[in-house]
Tab-separated table of C-alpha atoms in Angstrom:
chain	number	residue	atom	x	y	z
A	23	MET	CA	37.628	141.042	100.935
A	24	THR	CA	39.562	138.294	102.666
A	25	PRO	CA	43.100	139.021	103.963
A	26	VAL	CA	44.568	136.544	101.429
A	27	LYS	CA	42.893	138.176	98.448
A	28	LYS	CA	43.910	141.596	99.758
A	29	ALA	CA	47.552	140.477	100.125
A	30	ILE	CA	47.597	139.120	96.581
A	31	ARG	CA	46.111	142.335	95.170
A	32	GLU	CA	48.620	144.448	97.109
A	33	GLY	CA	51.686	142.562	95.753
A	34	GLY	CA	51.673	139.396	97.735
A	35	TRP	CA	51.536	137.459	94.488
A	36	VAL	CA	55.124	138.548	93.890
A	37	ILE	CA	56.198	136.864	97.123
A	38	ILE	CA	54.259	133.712	96.256
A	39	PHE	CA	55.707	133.585	92.747
A	40	SER	CA	59.236	134.160	94.080
A	41	SER	CA	58.762	131.342	96.577
A	42	ILE	CA	57.695	128.954	93.824
A	43	ILE	CA	60.736	129.891	91.737
A	44	PHE	CA	63.028	129.435	94.776
A	45	VAL	CA	61.655	125.964	95.491
A	46	ALA	CA	61.970	125.004	91.818
A	47	LEU	CA	65.572	126.195	91.601
A	48	THR	CA	66.489	124.477	94.877
A	49	THR	CA	64.951	121.220	93.666
A	50	TRP	CA	66.821	121.511	90.369
A	51	ALA	CA	70.129	122.188	92.162
A	52	LEU	CA	69.735	119.316	94.612
A	53	ALA	CA	68.379	116.797	92.130
A	54	PRO	CA	71.778	115.398	91.066
A	55	ALA	CA	72.823	114.844	94.687
A	56	VAL	CA	69.501	113.245	95.574
A	57	LEU	CA	69.644	111.057	92.476
A	58	LYS	CA	73.197	110.022	93.335
A	59	MET	CA	72.115	109.050	96.846
A	60	THR	CA	69.242	106.956	95.528
A	61	THR	CA	71.415	105.239	92.924
A	62	ARG	CA	74.566	104.838	94.962
A	63	PRO	CA	76.478	101.514	94.851
A	64	PRO	CA	75.248	98.664	97.077
A	65	GLY	CA	75.916	98.648	100.818
A	66	ASP	CA	74.276	99.885	103.998
A	67	GLY	CA	77.266	100.027	106.349
A	68	ILE	CA	75.851	97.218	108.493
A	69	THR	CA	74.916	94.066	106.590
A	70	LEU	CA	77.591	92.227	104.603
A	71	SER	CA	75.106	90.869	102.083
A	72	SER	CA	73.903	94.387	101.221
A	73	TYR	CA	77.171	95.008	99.343
A	74	GLU	CA	76.104	92.314	96.855
A	75	PHE	CA	79.375	90.384	96.644
A	76	ASP	CA	79.718	86.644	96.332
A	77	LEU	CA	80.197	85.704	99.985
A	78	SER	CA	80.204	81.942	99.393
A	79	ASN	CA	83.144	79.716	100.250
A	80	LEU	CA	84.697	82.145	102.763
A	81	ARG	CA	88.392	81.310	103.193
A	82	LEU	CA	89.822	83.120	106.218
A	83	PRO	CA	91.685	82.000	109.349
A	84	GLU	CA	89.599	81.775	112.522
A	85	SER	CA	91.436	84.841	113.795
A	86	ALA	CA	90.095	86.987	110.942
A	87	SER	CA	86.587	88.272	110.374
A	88	LEU	CA	84.871	89.961	107.463
A	89	GLU	CA	83.267	93.262	108.442
A	90	THR	CA	81.974	96.508	107.006
A	91	ALA	CA	84.377	99.417	106.694
A	92	MET	CA	82.450	101.948	104.592
A	93	LEU	CA	78.838	102.926	104.072
A	94	HIS	CA	78.780	101.307	100.639
A	95	ARG	CA	81.138	99.861	98.055
A	96	ASP	CA	83.248	102.143	95.826
A	97	MET	CA	83.284	105.057	98.263
A	98	VAL	CA	87.024	105.368	97.569
A	99	PRO	CA	87.739	107.290	94.327
A	100	VAL	CA	90.074	104.789	92.661
A	101	LEU	CA	92.365	106.358	90.041
A	102	ASP	CA	91.963	104.448	86.811
A	103	GLU	CA	95.114	106.132	85.536
A	104	PRO	CA	97.333	108.905	86.910
A	105	PRO	CA	96.080	112.214	85.443
A	106	SER	CA	99.636	113.417	84.803
A	107	LEU	CA	103.228	112.321	85.194
A	108	MET	CA	106.073	114.461	86.415
A	109	THR	CA	109.832	114.172	86.067
A	110	THR	CA	112.244	114.755	88.932
A	111	SER	CA	113.174	118.187	87.562
A	112	GLU	CA	109.525	119.211	87.569
A	113	ILE	CA	109.189	117.970	91.132
A	114	HIS	CA	112.157	120.073	92.220
A	115	ASP	CA	110.673	123.142	90.513
A	116	ILE	CA	107.433	122.646	92.441
A	117	VAL	CA	109.277	122.146	95.743
A	118	ASN	CA	110.940	125.521	95.286
A	119	THR	CA	107.498	127.123	95.352
A	120	ARG	CA	104.831	127.050	98.049
A	121	ASP	CA	103.155	124.053	96.413
A	122	ARG	CA	105.254	121.360	98.072
A	123	TYR	CA	103.958	118.372	96.154
A	124	LEU	CA	106.723	115.975	97.166
A	125	VAL	CA	109.645	116.520	99.545
A	126	SER	CA	112.594	114.315	100.456
A	127	ASP	CA	111.096	112.449	103.423
A	128	ASP	CA	107.641	111.884	101.915
A	129	ALA	CA	106.794	108.187	101.666
A	130	VAL	CA	106.346	106.640	98.234
A	131	ILE	CA	105.712	103.247	96.711
A	132	GLY	CA	108.359	102.868	94.043
A	133	VAL	CA	107.958	100.442	91.163
A	134	GLU	CA	110.395	99.512	88.403
A	135	ILE	CA	109.408	97.274	85.487
A	136	ASN	CA	111.448	96.594	82.355
A	137	GLY	CA	113.745	99.536	83.034
A	138	GLU	CA	110.943	102.054	83.613
A	139	SER	CA	110.483	103.416	87.130
A	140	ARG	CA	107.770	105.456	88.784
A	141	ALA	CA	107.031	106.731	92.276
A	142	TYR	CA	103.519	106.785	93.706
A	143	PRO	CA	103.284	109.261	96.629
A	144	LEU	CA	101.465	107.928	99.658
A	145	SER	CA	99.812	111.320	100.093
A	146	THR	CA	97.948	110.533	96.865
A	147	LEU	CA	97.271	106.902	97.725
A	148	HIS	CA	95.795	107.867	101.110
A	149	VAL	CA	92.850	109.194	99.102
A	150	HIS	CA	92.641	106.792	96.146
A	151	GLU	CA	93.976	103.513	97.663
A	152	ILE	CA	94.309	102.050	94.148
A	153	ILE	CA	96.068	103.582	91.160
A	154	HIS	CA	95.706	101.759	87.859
A	155	ASP	CA	98.650	102.399	85.585
A	156	GLU	CA	100.903	100.906	82.935
A	157	LEU	CA	104.640	100.701	83.526
A	158	GLY	CA	107.257	99.077	81.329
A	159	GLY	CA	104.473	97.740	79.128
A	160	VAL	CA	102.769	95.998	82.063
A	161	PRO	CA	99.306	97.046	83.341
A	162	ILE	CA	99.583	97.344	87.118
A	163	ALA	CA	97.509	98.195	90.176
A	164	VAL	CA	99.341	100.004	92.966
A	165	THR	CA	97.350	99.416	96.154
A	166	TRP	CA	97.600	100.923	99.625
A	167	HIS	CA	95.507	100.345	102.741
A	168	TRP	CA	96.449	102.939	105.328
A	169	PRO	CA	94.623	101.402	108.369
A	170	SER	CA	96.875	98.336	108.047
A	171	ALA	CA	99.835	100.253	106.509
A	172	SER	CA	99.949	97.710	103.714
A	173	PRO	CA	101.184	98.420	100.166
A	174	ARG	CA	101.065	95.854	97.364
A	175	VAL	CA	101.440	95.998	93.595
A	176	PHE	CA	99.691	93.591	91.233
A	177	ASP	CA	99.721	92.750	87.548
A	178	ARG	CA	96.244	93.613	86.235
A	179	ARG	CA	96.258	90.877	83.617
A	180	ILE	CA	93.930	88.049	84.668
A	181	ASN	CA	93.489	85.108	82.323
A	182	GLY	CA	95.031	87.165	79.542
A	183	LYS	CA	92.739	90.198	79.981
A	184	THR	CA	93.619	93.558	81.547
A	185	ARG	CA	91.176	94.302	84.361
A	186	LEU	CA	90.301	97.091	86.765
A	187	PHE	CA	89.754	96.781	90.511
A	188	GLY	CA	87.366	98.422	92.945
A	189	ILE	CA	87.307	98.950	96.714
A	190	SER	CA	84.664	96.707	98.251
A	191	GLY	CA	83.918	98.727	101.390
A	192	LEU	CA	84.600	95.594	103.475
A	193	VAL	CA	87.713	94.533	105.359
A	194	ALA	CA	89.020	91.067	106.199
A	195	GLY	CA	91.213	90.792	109.271
A	196	GLY	CA	91.447	94.578	109.342
A	197	ASN	CA	92.856	94.653	105.814
A	198	GLN	CA	91.477	96.008	102.569
A	199	THR	CA	89.426	93.812	100.261
A	200	LEU	CA	89.264	94.483	96.540
A	201	TYR	CA	87.220	93.076	93.713
A	202	VAL	CA	87.625	92.757	89.959
A	203	ARG	CA	85.167	94.989	88.127
A	204	ARG	CA	82.837	93.163	85.780
A	205	ASP	CA	83.403	93.481	82.040
A	206	ASP	CA	79.730	94.176	81.374
A	207	GLY	CA	79.683	97.184	83.720
A	208	GLU	CA	77.084	95.592	85.963
A	209	ILE	CA	77.448	95.356	89.752
A	210	GLY	CA	77.018	92.291	91.931
A	211	GLY	CA	78.298	88.770	92.421
A	212	GLU	CA	82.027	89.574	92.449
A	213	ALA	CA	84.462	87.644	94.658
A	214	LEU	CA	86.363	89.454	97.413
A	215	ILE	CA	90.161	89.696	97.251
A	216	SER	CA	92.356	90.161	100.325
A	217	GLN	CA	94.998	92.766	99.523
A	218	LEU	CA	97.589	91.345	101.923
A	219	LEU	CA	96.982	87.738	100.889
A	220	GLY	CA	96.748	88.626	97.199
A	221	ARG	CA	93.967	86.126	96.532
A	222	THR	CA	90.220	85.739	96.665
A	223	ILE	CA	88.745	84.888	100.044
A	224	THR	CA	85.212	84.254	98.757
A	225	GLY	CA	83.755	82.734	95.629
A	226	GLN	CA	85.955	81.053	93.054
A	227	PRO	CA	89.696	80.737	93.835
A	228	LEU	CA	91.883	83.328	92.132
A	229	THR	CA	95.431	84.417	92.952
A	230	LEU	CA	96.742	87.742	91.683
A	231	ASN	CA	100.229	88.059	90.246
A	232	PRO	CA	102.163	90.293	92.703
A	233	LEU	CA	104.964	92.554	91.515
A	234	PRO	CA	108.006	93.827	93.439
A	235	TYR	CA	107.962	97.338	94.848
A	236	ARG	CA	109.949	99.453	97.258
A	237	PHE	CA	108.312	101.165	100.224
A	238	THR	CA	110.594	104.085	101.038
A	239	ASP	CA	110.951	107.873	100.971
A	240	TRP	CA	111.166	110.080	97.912
A	241	ASN	CA	114.817	111.047	98.433
A	242	THR	CA	115.958	107.418	98.618
A	243	TRP	CA	113.928	106.416	95.582
A	244	GLU	CA	115.102	109.384	93.511
A	245	ILE	CA	118.786	108.704	94.238
A	246	ALA	CA	118.409	105.102	93.101
A	247	HIS	CA	116.267	106.000	90.062
A	248	GLU	CA	117.429	109.252	88.491
A	249	ASP	CA	115.083	108.901	85.508
A	250	THR	CA	111.986	108.094	87.538
A	251	THR	CA	108.655	109.712	86.884
A	252	VAL	CA	106.056	110.491	89.539
A	253	ALA	CA	102.333	109.804	89.427
A	254	GLY	CA	100.340	113.020	89.476
A	255	ARG	CA	97.127	114.118	91.120
A	256	ILE	CA	93.692	115.417	90.249
A	257	PRO	CA	93.880	119.226	90.739
A	258	SER	CA	90.258	119.514	91.883
A	259	MET	CA	90.966	117.159	94.824
A	260	LYS	CA	93.772	119.280	96.285
A	261	LYS	CA	91.984	119.881	99.599
A	262	ARG	CA	91.191	116.214	100.007
A	263	TYR	CA	94.835	115.248	99.531
A	264	LYS	CA	95.840	117.862	102.080
A	265	HIS	CA	93.498	116.495	104.746
A	266	GLY	CA	94.024	112.807	103.978
A	267	ASP	CA	97.069	112.299	106.207
A	268	PRO	CA	96.421	109.446	108.723
A	269	SER	CA	99.448	110.223	110.923
A	270	SER	CA	97.274	110.791	113.991
A	271	TYR	CA	95.813	107.294	113.584
A	272	TYR	CA	99.264	105.686	113.707
A	273	ARG	CA	100.084	107.618	116.885
A	274	SER	CA	96.947	106.417	118.657
A	275	THR	CA	96.131	103.021	120.160
A	276	PRO	CA	92.548	102.165	119.072
A	277	LEU	CA	91.911	100.252	115.847
A	278	LEU	CA	89.248	101.085	113.303
A	279	PHE	CA	88.028	97.502	113.067
A	280	ASP	CA	87.326	94.551	115.364
A	281	THR	CA	90.612	92.813	114.643
A	282	PRO	CA	91.641	90.459	117.476
A	283	VAL	CA	95.159	90.985	118.785
A	284	PRO	CA	96.920	88.588	121.195
A	285	SER	CA	97.175	90.120	124.657
A	286	ASP	CA	100.712	88.792	125.039
A	287	GLY	CA	101.846	89.783	121.552
A	288	LEU	CA	103.192	92.937	119.948
A	289	PRO	CA	101.286	96.230	119.921
A	290	ALA	CA	98.486	96.175	117.354
A	291	LYS	CA	100.084	98.925	115.281
A	292	GLU	CA	103.626	97.588	115.379
A	293	PRO	CA	105.016	97.739	111.815
A	294	MET	CA	106.083	94.364	110.460
A	295	VAL	CA	107.719	93.056	107.323
A	296	LEU	CA	107.375	89.525	105.985
A	297	ILE	CA	110.394	88.592	103.866
A	298	THR	CA	111.055	85.594	101.704
A	299	THR	CA	114.846	85.632	101.701
A	300	TYR	CA	117.326	84.665	99.008
A	301	ASP	CA	117.609	81.136	100.442
A	302	ASN	CA	113.789	80.866	100.462
A	303	ARG	CA	113.408	81.319	104.214
A	304	GLY	CA	110.350	83.104	105.546
A	305	LEU	CA	111.096	85.763	108.144
A	306	LEU	CA	108.628	88.013	109.943
A	307	LEU	CA	110.392	90.963	111.513
A	308	SER	CA	109.344	93.812	113.777
A	309	THR	CA	111.238	97.065	114.311
A	310	GLU	CA	112.851	95.574	117.423
A	311	LEU	CA	114.057	92.462	115.620
A	312	ILE	CA	115.646	94.022	112.558
A	313	GLU	CA	118.707	95.119	114.519
A	314	HIS	CA	119.371	91.544	115.588
A	315	ALA	CA	118.541	89.805	112.319
A	316	ASP	CA	121.435	88.476	110.252
A	317	LEU	CA	120.109	90.043	107.079
A	318	ALA	CA	122.684	92.711	106.287
A	319	PRO	CA	122.350	92.226	102.487
A	320	LEU	CA	118.702	93.297	102.697
A	321	GLY	CA	119.549	96.688	104.197
A	322	LEU	CA	116.785	96.867	106.798
A	323	SER	CA	115.899	100.142	108.508
A	324	ARG	CA	112.921	101.644	110.289
A	325	ALA	CA	110.900	104.706	109.359
A	326	ALA	CA	108.408	106.595	111.471
A	327	MET	CA	105.616	107.840	109.249
A	328	PRO	CA	103.878	105.865	108.114
A	329	PRO	CA	105.403	103.268	110.475
A	330	ARG	CA	107.310	100.801	108.336
A	331	ILE	CA	110.439	98.719	107.929
A	332	GLU	CA	112.287	99.607	104.757
A	333	VAL	CA	114.126	96.970	102.731
A	334	ALA	CA	116.915	98.527	100.666
A	335	THR	CA	117.607	95.407	98.600
A	336	PRO	CA	114.417	93.360	98.302
A	337	PRO	CA	114.723	89.689	97.329
A	338	PRO	CA	113.774	88.801	93.757
A	339	GLY	CA	110.101	88.599	92.904
A	340	ASP	CA	107.420	89.391	95.449
A	341	GLY	CA	109.654	88.752	98.443
A	342	VAL	CA	108.400	91.520	100.755
A	343	ARG	CA	105.069	92.270	102.410
A	344	HIS	CA	104.537	95.175	104.799
A	345	GLY	CA	101.743	95.697	107.292
A	346	LEU	CA	100.815	96.369	110.888
A	347	PHE	CA	100.887	93.467	113.348
A	348	HIS	CA	97.115	93.265	113.882
A	349	ALA	CA	96.421	92.583	110.192
A	350	LEU	CA	99.286	90.142	109.636
A	351	HIS	CA	98.272	88.224	112.750
A	352	ALA	CA	94.581	88.106	111.854
A	353	LEU	CA	95.336	86.804	108.359
A	354	GLY	CA	97.736	84.160	109.638
A	355	LEU	CA	100.824	85.747	108.080
A	356	ASP	CA	102.645	85.748	111.419
A	357	THR	CA	102.789	81.955	111.311
A	358	LEU	CA	105.175	82.109	108.323
A	359	ASN	CA	103.142	79.599	106.383
A	360	GLN	CA	101.941	81.889	103.634
């Protein structure tokens, strides 16, 4: 009798059968992950064309380049709507426990439309980068790109239709690029939108309708808006929110992308604010210049984390744009002609 036949007769068949069951169960457990990898959105982390956007008619300054930022498009889990809303009293109840969701010096993007106000914590936006919402009857997209410290808010109505945005996985001039999701649910052929410029930089021309916002801390926003609500979070992503703080990046010198910075200019991560003033002047200010600027009515001040210049009384309309120097320079916004 061969050793194999002897092993099977003496109980080895149990081991063989158990091994088959183990392999089957492992395959079943891993199948969703494998399937997701094989059907993931377009992009290879190297080639721009692999992301399947319309790259025709590229409209960028010579100082800006289009480059890959993520392995594929839609790696960022955009929030199509906040899962819950909280009032200020609920926030204070949470703060009094160990679950410190929002404290006084936490940065927020505050938006007020038609008398309704809401705060969007940056700790949430670090993870999602876009929150789709409706405020004061207006469908909005609150956007945040932490590598360029740039917040912007847009009306989601385009040609009379409410749309949703996605994160392309590409950056232009070191700044986030978005795209409008297709109505038919298919992927491919969309134009790229520069978040800081607020317009398409490839394909057919399209300019988004920007909305005013305030980039400040929770305490300041709450004092000015006693009835504000706060955008909530997805409970299952608690650990990701906790580890999504990019503070160490702001304290370091290297950039994530190949954004050119003038050798005789400001530091690449110097926070800047571009303001269209009440008399329609365009002013680009750094933290060093705000103390010397004759703009007392705007109430300018600096904040450390994320690095920013706060504007207490923004001009009407979309009069304020924040960002780090490297992105504003690359996109030509430091020439005050935008």
